[in-house]
């Protein structure tokens, strides 16, 4: 969770300043006053805002305090009095992870630049109110401002960005998949109800019209969704209907079991293609494909890819809507 207290600062310090602060904290139980005095008398190349640095260190949970004295947390004692190179490497990695864990970085604002073969970190990848954090990434050498448009290149620890990017991608993919599955299921159910109504209207006057039914609610392995009659003279349920509801370009998933049933039932097997955007349009009729196994063999505008039938042409013309 982002701590707004960090938004009070525009700068935290440069690399030398951060390391100097860490040295100050390595002294037994320093106070903010003693640290501030040391910073005031530090060398000119050291740039540090002790209050901002203390706030950041506390948010990163690398130091603790009792409101007066500060101390390095036990988990990080091994970095006490360490070399500058060791500190910078450890702190840089910890800082990046801190930004990730608290969602300071918007990964949609990181992109690949083909010309430079580098990853570009947008100026808005970190909110402007937390500009001090972006500035610290620059001070640590993680970002470099080498672009004319004011964007930044990621120069160090790119593998950490990769790992986080994969994690986010997996979460987004799973969320998107679940959302799409819910949406497809809802649209599929509405498509099947539409076809039930369509069949009742098509066969109005049939003595057994009440026998038209949606079997997919119980038998999900039947290979079709609805049983109906071919025409008003049919005595038996002789039309097996697989409903395919789609949006945009006509396309659908056709499982191996559905194809098996289509081959067995042949001329009594139908696919009803329902355009979800037209379900509520008065007079709309679905595209009806009889004996789809034979139909798709003779119509090259459809392409069978693994378990998926996909349309290639933008328009499909099937004139016989039986």
PDB file of C-alpha atoms in Angstrom:
ATOM      1  CA  UNK A   1       0.000   0.000   0.000  1.00  0.00           C
ATOM      2  CA  UNK A   2       1.345   3.401  -0.982  1.00  0.00           C
ATOM      3  CA  UNK A   3       2.234   5.720   1.887  1.00  0.00           C
ATOM      4  CA  UNK A   4       1.292   9.302   1.078  1.00  0.00           C
ATOM      5  CA  UNK A   5       3.969  10.591   3.463  1.00  0.00           C
ATOM      6  CA  UNK A   6       6.537   9.984   0.726  1.00  0.00           C
ATOM      7  CA  UNK A   7       4.629  12.355  -1.553  1.00  0.00           C
ATOM      8  CA  UNK A   8       5.760  15.285   0.617  1.00  0.00           C
ATOM      9  CA  UNK A   9       9.245  15.081  -0.844  1.00  0.00           C
ATOM     10  CA  UNK A  10      10.554  15.858  -4.323  1.00  0.00           C
ATOM     11  CA  UNK A  11      14.029  14.485  -3.640  1.00  0.00           C
ATOM     12  CA  UNK A  12      15.393  11.849  -1.298  1.00  0.00           C
ATOM     13  CA  UNK A  13      19.040  12.065  -2.246  1.00  0.00           C
ATOM     14  CA  UNK A  14      21.745  10.805  -4.548  1.00  0.00           C
ATOM     15  CA  UNK A  15      23.580   7.506  -4.353  1.00  0.00           C
ATOM     16  CA  UNK A  16      26.339   8.876  -2.122  1.00  0.00           C
ATOM     17  CA  UNK A  17      23.753  10.470   0.141  1.00  0.00           C
ATOM     18  CA  UNK A  18      21.791   7.223   0.580  1.00  0.00           C
ATOM     19  CA  UNK A  19      24.992   5.371   1.434  1.00  0.00           C
ATOM     20  CA  UNK A  20      25.993   8.152   3.858  1.00  0.00           C
ATOM     21  CA  UNK A  21      22.610   7.860   5.596  1.00  0.00           C
ATOM     22  CA  UNK A  22      23.113   4.111   5.937  1.00  0.00           C
ATOM     23  CA  UNK A  23      26.502   4.716   7.536  1.00  0.00           C
ATOM     24  CA  UNK A  24      24.884   7.134   9.975  1.00  0.00           C
ATOM     25  CA  UNK A  25      22.270   4.537  10.887  1.00  0.00           C
ATOM     26  CA  UNK A  26      25.018   1.981  11.477  1.00  0.00           C
ATOM     27  CA  UNK A  27      26.053   3.990  14.532  1.00  0.00           C
ATOM     28  CA  UNK A  28      24.330   2.771  17.696  1.00  0.00           C
ATOM     29  CA  UNK A  29      20.870   4.333  18.136  1.00  0.00           C
ATOM     30  CA  UNK A  30      21.234   7.654  16.275  1.00  0.00           C
ATOM     31  CA  UNK A  31      18.470  10.261  16.488  1.00  0.00           C
ATOM     32  CA  UNK A  32      17.087  12.243  13.579  1.00  0.00           C
ATOM     33  CA  UNK A  33      18.764  15.338  15.052  1.00  0.00           C
ATOM     34  CA  UNK A  34      22.197  13.739  15.161  1.00  0.00           C
ATOM     35  CA  UNK A  35      21.738  12.392  11.623  1.00  0.00           C
ATOM     36  CA  UNK A  36      20.696  15.841  10.355  1.00  0.00           C
ATOM     37  CA  UNK A  37      23.798  17.437  11.906  1.00  0.00           C
ATOM     38  CA  UNK A  38      26.051  14.834  10.279  1.00  0.00           C
ATOM     39  CA  UNK A  39      24.369  15.485   6.913  1.00  0.00           C
ATOM     40  CA  UNK A  40      24.868  19.241   7.237  1.00  0.00           C
ATOM     41  CA  UNK A  41      28.602  18.706   7.748  1.00  0.00           C
ATOM     42  CA  UNK A  42      28.995  16.069   5.057  1.00  0.00           C
ATOM     43  CA  UNK A  43      31.022  16.499   1.893  1.00  0.00           C
ATOM     44  CA  UNK A  44      29.562  18.546  -0.951  1.00  0.00           C
ATOM     45  CA  UNK A  45      29.017  15.591  -3.279  1.00  0.00           C
ATOM     46  CA  UNK A  46      26.656  14.037  -0.729  1.00  0.00           C
ATOM     47  CA  UNK A  47      23.059  15.066  -1.380  1.00  0.00           C
ATOM     48  CA  UNK A  48      20.478  13.753   1.075  1.00  0.00           C
ATOM     49  CA  UNK A  49      17.238  14.794   2.710  1.00  0.00           C
ATOM     50  CA  UNK A  50      17.516  12.890   6.013  1.00  0.00           C
ATOM     51  CA  UNK A  51      13.787  13.141   6.783  1.00  0.00           C
ATOM     52  CA  UNK A  52      12.828  11.758   3.357  1.00  0.00           C
ATOM     53  CA  UNK A  53      15.424   8.995   3.622  1.00  0.00           C
ATOM     54  CA  UNK A  54      14.261   8.000   7.113  1.00  0.00           C
ATOM     55  CA  UNK A  55      10.654   7.863   5.870  1.00  0.00           C
ATOM     56  CA  UNK A  56      11.668   5.646   2.956  1.00  0.00           C
ATOM     57  CA  UNK A  57      13.795   3.330   5.104  1.00  0.00           C
ATOM     58  CA  UNK A  58      10.912   2.918   7.541  1.00  0.00           C
ATOM     59  CA  UNK A  59       8.471   2.174   4.710  1.00  0.00           C
ATOM     60  CA  UNK A  60      10.908  -0.406   3.354  1.00  0.00           C
ATOM     61  CA  UNK A  61      11.029  -1.946   6.868  1.00  0.00           C
ATOM     62  CA  UNK A  62      14.813  -1.868   6.943  1.00  0.00           C
ATOM     63  CA  UNK A  63      14.936   0.336  10.052  1.00  0.00           C
ATOM     64  CA  UNK A  64      12.883   0.644  13.211  1.00  0.00           C
ATOM     65  CA  UNK A  65      12.372   3.503  15.652  1.00  0.00           C
ATOM     66  CA  UNK A  66      10.856   4.364  18.998  1.00  0.00           C
ATOM     67  CA  UNK A  67      10.067   7.904  17.814  1.00  0.00           C
ATOM     68  CA  UNK A  68      13.488   9.141  18.989  1.00  0.00           C
ATOM     69  CA  UNK A  69      16.156   6.580  18.176  1.00  0.00           C
ATOM     70  CA  UNK A  70      16.637   4.624  14.981  1.00  0.00           C
ATOM     71  CA  UNK A  71      18.184   1.223  14.439  1.00  0.00           C
ATOM     72  CA  UNK A  72      18.725  -1.197  11.574  1.00  0.00           C
ATOM     73  CA  UNK A  73      16.329  -4.140  11.683  1.00  0.00           C
ATOM     74  CA  UNK A  74      17.897  -7.462  12.582  1.00  0.00           C
ATOM     75  CA  UNK A  75      17.241  -8.958   9.124  1.00  0.00           C
ATOM     76  CA  UNK A  76      19.609  -6.407   7.590  1.00  0.00           C
ATOM     77  CA  UNK A  77      22.400  -6.312  10.166  1.00  0.00           C
ATOM     78  CA  UNK A  78      24.716  -8.108   7.737  1.00  0.00           C
ATOM     79  CA  UNK A  79      24.699  -4.963   5.561  1.00  0.00           C
ATOM     80  CA  UNK A  80      25.813  -2.793   8.485  1.00  0.00           C
ATOM     81  CA  UNK A  81      29.212  -1.236   7.706  1.00  0.00           C
ATOM     82  CA  UNK A  82      29.328  -3.067   4.356  1.00  0.00           C
ATOM     83  CA  UNK A  83      31.178  -1.723   1.313  1.00  0.00           C
ATOM     84  CA  UNK A  84      29.508   0.854  -0.887  1.00  0.00           C
ATOM     85  CA  UNK A  85      29.206  -1.555  -3.839  1.00  0.00           C
ATOM     86  CA  UNK A  86      27.604  -4.245  -1.679  1.00  0.00           C
ATOM     87  CA  UNK A  87      25.191  -1.743  -0.167  1.00  0.00           C
ATOM     88  CA  UNK A  88      24.178  -0.225  -3.500  1.00  0.00           C
ATOM     89  CA  UNK A  89      23.501  -3.635  -5.034  1.00  0.00           C
ATOM     90  CA  UNK A  90      21.416  -4.803  -2.067  1.00  0.00           C
ATOM     91  CA  UNK A  91      19.586  -1.523  -1.595  1.00  0.00           C
ATOM     92  CA  UNK A  92      18.789  -1.129  -5.309  1.00  0.00           C
ATOM     93  CA  UNK A  93      17.211  -4.592  -5.469  1.00  0.00           C
ATOM     94  CA  UNK A  94      15.301  -3.996  -2.236  1.00  0.00           C
ATOM     95  CA  UNK A  95      14.088  -0.615  -3.449  1.00  0.00           C
ATOM     96  CA  UNK A  96      12.810  -2.041  -6.745  1.00  0.00           C
ATOM     97  CA  UNK A  97      10.973  -4.810  -4.888  1.00  0.00           C
ATOM     98  CA  UNK A  98       9.494  -2.220  -2.545  1.00  0.00           C
ATOM     99  CA  UNK A  99       8.155  -0.276  -5.534  1.00  0.00           C
ATOM    100  CA  UNK A 100       6.661  -3.460  -6.974  1.00  0.00           C
ATOM    101  CA  UNK A 101       5.074  -4.635  -3.744  1.00  0.00           C
ATOM    102  CA  UNK A 102       3.419  -1.278  -3.136  1.00  0.00           C
ATOM    103  CA  UNK A 103       2.252  -0.800  -6.736  1.00  0.00           C
ATOM    104  CA  UNK A 104       4.216   2.406  -7.288  1.00  0.00           C
ATOM    105  CA  UNK A 105       5.062   1.339 -10.856  1.00  0.00           C
ATOM    106  CA  UNK A 106       2.456   1.150 -13.613  1.00  0.00           C
ATOM    107  CA  UNK A 107       3.722  -1.664 -15.829  1.00  0.00           C
ATOM    108  CA  UNK A 108       1.528  -0.548 -18.728  1.00  0.00           C
ATOM    109  CA  UNK A 109       3.882   2.447 -18.995  1.00  0.00           C
ATOM    110  CA  UNK A 110       6.947   0.297 -19.674  1.00  0.00           C
ATOM    111  CA  UNK A 111       7.604  -0.508 -23.326  1.00  0.00           C
ATOM    112  CA  UNK A 112      10.267  -1.988 -25.579  1.00  0.00           C
ATOM    113  CA  UNK A 113      12.166   0.293 -27.958  1.00  0.00           C
ATOM    114  CA  UNK A 114      13.325  -1.724 -30.973  1.00  0.00           C
ATOM    115  CA  UNK A 115      15.839   0.838 -32.228  1.00  0.00           C
ATOM    116  CA  UNK A 116      17.803   0.996 -28.994  1.00  0.00           C
ATOM    117  CA  UNK A 117      17.011  -2.591 -27.948  1.00  0.00           C
ATOM    118  CA  UNK A 118      16.129  -1.245 -24.510  1.00  0.00           C
ATOM    119  CA  UNK A 119      13.096  -0.973 -22.297  1.00  0.00           C
ATOM    120  CA  UNK A 120      11.595   2.489 -21.906  1.00  0.00           C
ATOM    121  CA  UNK A 121      10.305   3.651 -18.543  1.00  0.00           C
ATOM    122  CA  UNK A 122       7.705   6.379 -19.090  1.00  0.00           C
ATOM    123  CA  UNK A 123       7.780   9.589 -17.065  1.00  0.00           C
ATOM    124  CA  UNK A 124       4.273   8.652 -15.897  1.00  0.00           C
ATOM    125  CA  UNK A 125       5.151   5.072 -14.905  1.00  0.00           C
ATOM    126  CA  UNK A 126       5.379   6.440 -11.362  1.00  0.00           C
ATOM    127  CA  UNK A 127       2.780   8.999 -10.334  1.00  0.00           C
ATOM    128  CA  UNK A 128       4.036  12.584 -10.326  1.00  0.00           C
ATOM    129  CA  UNK A 129       3.259  12.945  -6.626  1.00  0.00           C
ATOM    130  CA  UNK A 130       5.857  10.234  -5.977  1.00  0.00           C
ATOM    131  CA  UNK A 131       8.472  11.785  -8.258  1.00  0.00           C
ATOM    132  CA  UNK A 132      11.058  11.428  -5.471  1.00  0.00           C
ATOM    133  CA  UNK A 133      10.966   7.649  -5.989  1.00  0.00           C
ATOM    134  CA  UNK A 134      11.556   7.957  -9.730  1.00  0.00           C
ATOM    135  CA  UNK A 135      14.376  10.412  -9.036  1.00  0.00           C
ATOM    136  CA  UNK A 136      15.974   7.903  -6.689  1.00  0.00           C
ATOM    137  CA  UNK A 137      15.850   5.246  -9.426  1.00  0.00           C
ATOM    138  CA  UNK A 138      17.843   7.683 -11.551  1.00  0.00           C
ATOM    139  CA  UNK A 139      20.288   8.423  -8.725  1.00  0.00           C
ATOM    140  CA  UNK A 140      20.893   4.709  -8.233  1.00  0.00           C
ATOM    141  CA  UNK A 141      21.641   4.325 -11.941  1.00  0.00           C
ATOM    142  CA  UNK A 142      18.660   2.028 -12.504  1.00  0.00           C
ATOM    143  CA  UNK A 143      17.122   4.520 -14.922  1.00  0.00           C
ATOM    144  CA  UNK A 144      18.940   6.798 -17.327  1.00  0.00           C
ATOM    145  CA  UNK A 145      17.434   9.854 -18.958  1.00  0.00           C
ATOM    146  CA  UNK A 146      19.010   9.385 -22.361  1.00  0.00           C
ATOM    147  CA  UNK A 147      16.019  10.046 -24.582  1.00  0.00           C
ATOM    148  CA  UNK A 148      15.147  13.328 -26.255  1.00  0.00           C
ATOM    149  CA  UNK A 149      11.475  12.884 -25.407  1.00  0.00           C
ATOM    150  CA  UNK A 150      12.182  12.882 -21.676  1.00  0.00           C
ATOM    151  CA  UNK A 151      11.501   9.181 -21.162  1.00  0.00           C
ATOM    152  CA  UNK A 152      13.965   6.877 -19.413  1.00  0.00           C
ATOM    153  CA  UNK A 153      15.804   3.689 -20.215  1.00  0.00           C
ATOM    154  CA  UNK A 154      15.974   0.850 -17.711  1.00  0.00           C
ATOM    155  CA  UNK A 155      19.723   0.241 -17.410  1.00  0.00           C
ATOM    156  CA  UNK A 156      20.049  -2.104 -14.434  1.00  0.00           C
ATOM    157  CA  UNK A 157      18.254  -5.047 -12.828  1.00  0.00           C
ATOM    158  CA  UNK A 158      16.043  -5.549 -15.866  1.00  0.00           C
ATOM    159  CA  UNK A 159      15.569  -9.198 -14.806  1.00  0.00           C
ATOM    160  CA  UNK A 160      13.638  -7.981 -11.742  1.00  0.00           C
ATOM    161  CA  UNK A 161      11.280  -6.101 -14.064  1.00  0.00           C
ATOM    162  CA  UNK A 162      10.955  -9.253 -16.195  1.00  0.00           C
ATOM    163  CA  UNK A 163      10.033 -11.373 -13.178  1.00  0.00           C
ATOM    164  CA  UNK A 164       7.426  -8.884 -11.986  1.00  0.00           C
ATOM    165  CA  UNK A 165       6.098  -8.421 -15.501  1.00  0.00           C
ATOM    166  CA  UNK A 166       5.561 -12.167 -15.838  1.00  0.00           C
ATOM    167  CA  UNK A 167       3.774 -12.278 -12.495  1.00  0.00           C
ATOM    168  CA  UNK A 168       1.464  -9.433 -13.498  1.00  0.00           C
ATOM    169  CA  UNK A 169       0.886 -10.990 -16.914  1.00  0.00           C
ATOM    170  CA  UNK A 170      -0.084 -14.319 -15.331  1.00  0.00           C
ATOM    171  CA  UNK A 171      -2.536 -12.610 -12.986  1.00  0.00           C
ATOM    172  CA  UNK A 172      -4.003 -10.499 -15.765  1.00  0.00           C
ATOM    173  CA  UNK A 173      -4.252 -13.526 -18.076  1.00  0.00           C
ATOM    174  CA  UNK A 174      -6.036 -15.556 -15.399  1.00  0.00           C
ATOM    175  CA  UNK A 175      -8.402 -12.693 -14.583  1.00  0.00           C
ATOM    176  CA  UNK A 176      -9.047 -12.094 -18.269  1.00  0.00           C
ATOM    177  CA  UNK A 177      -9.605 -15.811 -18.863  1.00  0.00           C
ATOM    178  CA  UNK A 178     -12.095 -16.084 -15.992  1.00  0.00           C
ATOM    179  CA  UNK A 179     -13.865 -12.934 -17.146  1.00  0.00           C
ATOM    180  CA  UNK A 180     -14.012 -14.200 -20.727  1.00  0.00           C
ATOM    181  CA  UNK A 181     -15.283 -17.603 -19.625  1.00  0.00           C
ATOM    182  CA  UNK A 182     -18.049 -15.977 -17.577  1.00  0.00           C
ATOM    183  CA  UNK A 183     -18.931 -13.740 -20.512  1.00  0.00           C
ATOM    184  CA  UNK A 184     -18.915 -16.629 -22.998  1.00  0.00           C
ATOM    185  CA  UNK A 185     -21.069 -18.755 -20.714  1.00  0.00           C
ATOM    186  CA  UNK A 186     -23.605 -15.953 -20.268  1.00  0.00           C
ATOM    187  CA  UNK A 187     -23.718 -15.257 -24.016  1.00  0.00           C
ATOM    188  CA  UNK A 188     -23.966 -18.981 -24.779  1.00  0.00           C
ATOM    189  CA  UNK A 189     -26.965 -19.378 -22.466  1.00  0.00           C
ATOM    190  CA  UNK A 190     -28.711 -16.391 -24.042  1.00  0.00           C
ATOM    191  CA  UNK A 191     -27.940 -17.772 -27.503  1.00  0.00           C
ATOM    192  CA  UNK A 192     -29.517 -21.122 -26.629  1.00  0.00           C
ATOM    193  CA  UNK A 193     -32.648 -19.443 -25.245  1.00  0.00           C
ATOM    194  CA  UNK A 194     -32.879 -17.416 -28.453  1.00  0.00           C
ATOM    195  CA  UNK A 195     -32.751 -20.620 -30.528  1.00  0.00           C
ATOM    196  CA  UNK A 196     -35.439 -22.278 -28.372  1.00  0.00           C
ATOM    197  CA  UNK A 197     -37.723 -19.298 -29.079  1.00  0.00           C
ATOM    198  CA  UNK A 198     -36.738 -19.351 -32.750  1.00  0.00           C
ATOM    199  CA  UNK A 199     -37.617 -23.040 -33.060  1.00  0.00           C
ATOM    200  CA  UNK A 200     -40.950 -22.536 -31.296  1.00  0.00           C
ATOM    201  CA  UNK A 201     -41.815 -19.829 -33.814  1.00  0.00           C
ATOM    202  CA  UNK A 202     -40.526 -21.846 -36.791  1.00  0.00           C
ATOM    203  CA  UNK A 203     -42.560 -24.901 -35.768  1.00  0.00           C
ATOM    204  CA  UNK A 204     -45.670 -23.112 -34.546  1.00  0.00           C
ATOM    205  CA  UNK A 205     -48.598 -25.500 -34.833  1.00  0.00           C
ATOM    206  CA  UNK A 206     -46.537 -28.679 -34.409  1.00  0.00           C
ATOM    207  CA  UNK A 207     -48.498 -31.055 -32.133  1.00  0.00           C
ATOM    208  CA  UNK A 208     -45.406 -31.886 -30.086  1.00  0.00           C
ATOM    209  CA  UNK A 209     -43.920 -28.388 -29.924  1.00  0.00           C
ATOM    210  CA  UNK A 210     -43.539 -28.682 -26.149  1.00  0.00           C
ATOM    211  CA  UNK A 211     -41.010 -31.478 -26.696  1.00  0.00           C
ATOM    212  CA  UNK A 212     -38.445 -29.025 -28.114  1.00  0.00           C
ATOM    213  CA  UNK A 213     -35.927 -28.774 -25.327  1.00  0.00           C
ATOM    214  CA  UNK A 214     -32.498 -27.578 -24.275  1.00  0.00           C
ATOM    215  CA  UNK A 215     -30.629 -30.716 -23.200  1.00  0.00           C
ATOM    216  CA  UNK A 216     -27.252 -29.056 -22.630  1.00  0.00           C
ATOM    217  CA  UNK A 217     -28.310 -27.978 -19.137  1.00  0.00           C
ATOM    218  CA  UNK A 218     -28.148 -31.629 -18.060  1.00  0.00           C
ATOM    219  CA  UNK A 219     -26.201 -33.578 -20.681  1.00  0.00           C
ATOM    220  CA  UNK A 220     -23.080 -31.540 -21.360  1.00  0.00           C
ATOM    221  CA  UNK A 221     -21.484 -34.403 -23.322  1.00  0.00           C
ATOM    222  CA  UNK A 222     -24.265 -34.924 -25.860  1.00  0.00           C
ATOM    223  CA  UNK A 223     -22.413 -33.025 -28.569  1.00  0.00           C
ATOM    224  CA  UNK A 224     -25.376 -30.707 -29.235  1.00  0.00           C
ATOM    225  CA  UNK A 225     -27.507 -28.327 -27.176  1.00  0.00           C
ATOM    226  CA  UNK A 226     -31.116 -28.579 -28.370  1.00  0.00           C
ATOM    227  CA  UNK A 227     -33.404 -31.279 -29.786  1.00  0.00           C
ATOM    228  CA  UNK A 228     -36.126 -30.151 -32.180  1.00  0.00           C
ATOM    229  CA  UNK A 229     -38.071 -31.179 -35.279  1.00  0.00           C
ATOM    230  CA  UNK A 230     -36.979 -30.792 -38.896  1.00  0.00           C
ATOM    231  CA  UNK A 231     -40.414 -29.616 -40.002  1.00  0.00           C
ATOM    232  CA  UNK A 232     -44.108 -29.620 -39.172  1.00  0.00           C
ATOM    233  CA  UNK A 233     -44.476 -33.175 -40.540  1.00  0.00           C
ATOM    234  CA  UNK A 234     -41.739 -34.664 -38.336  1.00  0.00           C
ATOM    235  CA  UNK A 235     -43.047 -37.266 -35.926  1.00  0.00           C
ATOM    236  CA  UNK A 236     -39.777 -37.643 -34.039  1.00  0.00           C
ATOM    237  CA  UNK A 237     -37.190 -35.244 -32.646  1.00  0.00           C
ATOM    238  CA  UNK A 238     -34.998 -35.360 -35.725  1.00  0.00           C
ATOM    239  CA  UNK A 239     -33.062 -32.074 -35.595  1.00  0.00           C
ATOM    240  CA  UNK A 240     -30.073 -31.915 -33.257  1.00  0.00           C
ATOM    241  CA  UNK A 241     -28.885 -28.338 -32.838  1.00  0.00           C
ATOM    242  CA  UNK A 242     -25.517 -27.115 -31.637  1.00  0.00           C
ATOM    243  CA  UNK A 243     -25.776 -23.395 -30.836  1.00  0.00           C
ATOM    244  CA  UNK A 244     -22.705 -21.223 -31.423  1.00  0.00           C
ATOM    245  CA  UNK A 245     -22.995 -17.667 -30.152  1.00  0.00           C
ATOM    246  CA  UNK A 246     -20.380 -15.204 -31.348  1.00  0.00           C
ATOM    247  CA  UNK A 247     -19.468 -11.522 -31.425  1.00  0.00           C
ATOM    248  CA  UNK A 248     -17.783  -9.808 -34.351  1.00  0.00           C
ATOM    249  CA  UNK A 249     -16.408 -12.041 -37.109  1.00  0.00           C
ATOM    250  CA  UNK A 250     -18.254 -15.401 -37.155  1.00  0.00           C
ATOM    251  CA  UNK A 251     -16.157 -17.947 -35.285  1.00  0.00           C
ATOM    252  CA  UNK A 252     -16.669 -20.678 -32.737  1.00  0.00           C
ATOM    253  CA  UNK A 253     -15.095 -23.565 -30.883  1.00  0.00           C
ATOM    254  CA  UNK A 254     -16.094 -26.996 -32.135  1.00  0.00           C
ATOM    255  CA  UNK A 255     -14.943 -29.838 -29.921  1.00  0.00           C
ATOM    256  CA  UNK A 256     -13.926 -33.275 -31.144  1.00  0.00           C
ATOM    257  CA  UNK A 257     -17.016 -34.757 -29.447  1.00  0.00           C
ATOM    258  CA  UNK A 258     -19.298 -32.308 -31.249  1.00  0.00           C
ATOM    259  CA  UNK A 259     -17.618 -33.160 -34.565  1.00  0.00           C
ATOM    260  CA  UNK A 260     -18.029 -36.876 -33.826  1.00  0.00           C
ATOM    261  CA  UNK A 261     -21.755 -36.433 -33.228  1.00  0.00           C
ATOM    262  CA  UNK A 262     -22.062 -34.265 -36.335  1.00  0.00           C
ATOM    263  CA  UNK A 263     -20.496 -37.062 -38.419  1.00  0.00           C
ATOM    264  CA  UNK A 264     -22.797 -39.708 -36.914  1.00  0.00           C
ATOM    265  CA  UNK A 265     -26.016 -37.716 -37.220  1.00  0.00           C
ATOM    266  CA  UNK A 266     -25.070 -36.128 -40.571  1.00  0.00           C
ATOM    267  CA  UNK A 267     -28.099 -34.412 -42.152  1.00  0.00           C
ATOM    268  CA  UNK A 268     -29.949 -34.263 -38.855  1.00  0.00           C
ATOM    269  CA  UNK A 269     -27.170 -32.298 -37.163  1.00  0.00           C
ATOM    270  CA  UNK A 270     -27.300 -28.512 -37.431  1.00  0.00           C
ATOM    271  CA  UNK A 271     -25.173 -25.645 -36.235  1.00  0.00           C
ATOM    272  CA  UNK A 272     -27.072 -22.447 -35.476  1.00  0.00           C
ATOM    273  CA  UNK A 273     -24.736 -19.467 -35.529  1.00  0.00           C
ATOM    274  CA  UNK A 274     -26.169 -16.678 -33.394  1.00  0.00           C
ATOM    275  CA  UNK A 275     -24.785 -13.153 -33.602  1.00  0.00           C
ATOM    276  CA  UNK A 276     -25.019 -11.973 -29.996  1.00  0.00           C
ATOM    277  CA  UNK A 277     -25.314  -8.324 -31.061  1.00  0.00           C
ATOM    278  CA  UNK A 278     -28.476  -9.114 -33.073  1.00  0.00           C
ATOM    279  CA  UNK A 279     -30.370 -11.321 -30.611  1.00  0.00           C
ATOM    280  CA  UNK A 280     -32.777  -8.510 -29.722  1.00  0.00           C
ATOM    281  CA  UNK A 281     -33.239  -7.373 -33.319  1.00  0.00           C
ATOM    282  CA  UNK A 282     -36.790  -8.029 -34.522  1.00  0.00           C
ATOM    283  CA  UNK A 283     -36.834 -10.553 -37.339  1.00  0.00           C
ATOM    284  CA  UNK A 284     -33.228 -11.636 -36.905  1.00  0.00           C
ATOM    285  CA  UNK A 285     -32.552 -15.223 -37.964  1.00  0.00           C
ATOM    286  CA  UNK A 286     -29.445 -17.231 -37.102  1.00  0.00           C
ATOM    287  CA  UNK A 287     -27.182 -18.687 -39.760  1.00  0.00           C
ATOM    288  CA  UNK A 288     -28.129 -22.358 -40.014  1.00  0.00           C
ATOM    289  CA  UNK A 289     -25.648 -24.957 -41.237  1.00  0.00           C
ATOM    290  CA  UNK A 290     -26.961 -28.447 -41.981  1.00  0.00           C
ATOM    291  CA  UNK A 291     -24.548 -31.391 -41.861  1.00  0.00           C
ATOM    292  CA  UNK A 292     -21.563 -29.175 -40.956  1.00  0.00           C
ATOM    293  CA  UNK A 293     -18.982 -31.900 -41.568  1.00  0.00           C
ATOM    294  CA  UNK A 294     -19.849 -31.923 -45.266  1.00  0.00           C
ATOM    295  CA  UNK A 295     -20.516 -28.214 -45.374  1.00  0.00           C
ATOM    296  CA  UNK A 296     -17.078 -27.241 -44.079  1.00  0.00           C
ATOM    297  CA  UNK A 297     -15.397 -29.668 -46.491  1.00  0.00           C
ATOM    298  CA  UNK A 298     -16.980 -27.809 -49.398  1.00  0.00           C
ATOM    299  CA  UNK A 299     -16.590 -24.261 -48.110  1.00  0.00           C
ATOM    300  CA  UNK A 300     -12.938 -23.198 -47.935  1.00  0.00           C
ATOM    301  CA  UNK A 301     -13.744 -19.850 -46.315  1.00  0.00           C
ATOM    302  CA  UNK A 302     -13.821 -21.768 -43.023  1.00  0.00           C
ATOM    303  CA  UNK A 303     -10.597 -23.087 -41.586  1.00  0.00           C
ATOM    304  CA  UNK A 304     -10.388 -25.932 -39.073  1.00  0.00           C
ATOM    305  CA  UNK A 305      -7.528 -25.340 -36.622  1.00  0.00           C
ATOM    306  CA  UNK A 306      -7.141 -28.060 -33.998  1.00  0.00           C
ATOM    307  CA  UNK A 307     -10.408 -27.982 -32.037  1.00  0.00           C
ATOM    308  CA  UNK A 308     -11.446 -24.626 -33.423  1.00  0.00           C
ATOM    309  CA  UNK A 309     -13.406 -23.622 -36.509  1.00  0.00           C
ATOM    310  CA  UNK A 310     -12.484 -20.108 -37.529  1.00  0.00           C
ATOM    311  CA  UNK A 311     -13.900 -18.068 -40.358  1.00  0.00           C
ATOM    312  CA  UNK A 312     -11.392 -16.481 -42.718  1.00  0.00           C
ATOM    313  CA  UNK A 313     -13.615 -14.384 -44.973  1.00  0.00           C
ATOM    314  CA  UNK A 314     -15.405 -11.412 -43.475  1.00  0.00           C
ATOM    315  CA  UNK A 315     -18.776 -12.455 -44.899  1.00  0.00           C
ATOM    316  CA  UNK A 316     -20.483 -15.831 -44.880  1.00  0.00           C
ATOM    317  CA  UNK A 317     -23.382 -16.503 -47.183  1.00  0.00           C
ATOM    318  CA  UNK A 318     -25.606 -19.442 -46.404  1.00  0.00           C
ATOM    319  CA  UNK A 319     -28.908 -18.914 -48.189  1.00  0.00           C
ATOM    320  CA  UNK A 320     -30.812 -21.973 -47.008  1.00  0.00           C
ATOM    321  CA  UNK A 321     -32.059 -21.186 -43.479  1.00  0.00           C
ATOM    322  CA  UNK A 322     -34.148 -24.282 -43.001  1.00  0.00           C
TER     323      UNK A 322
END
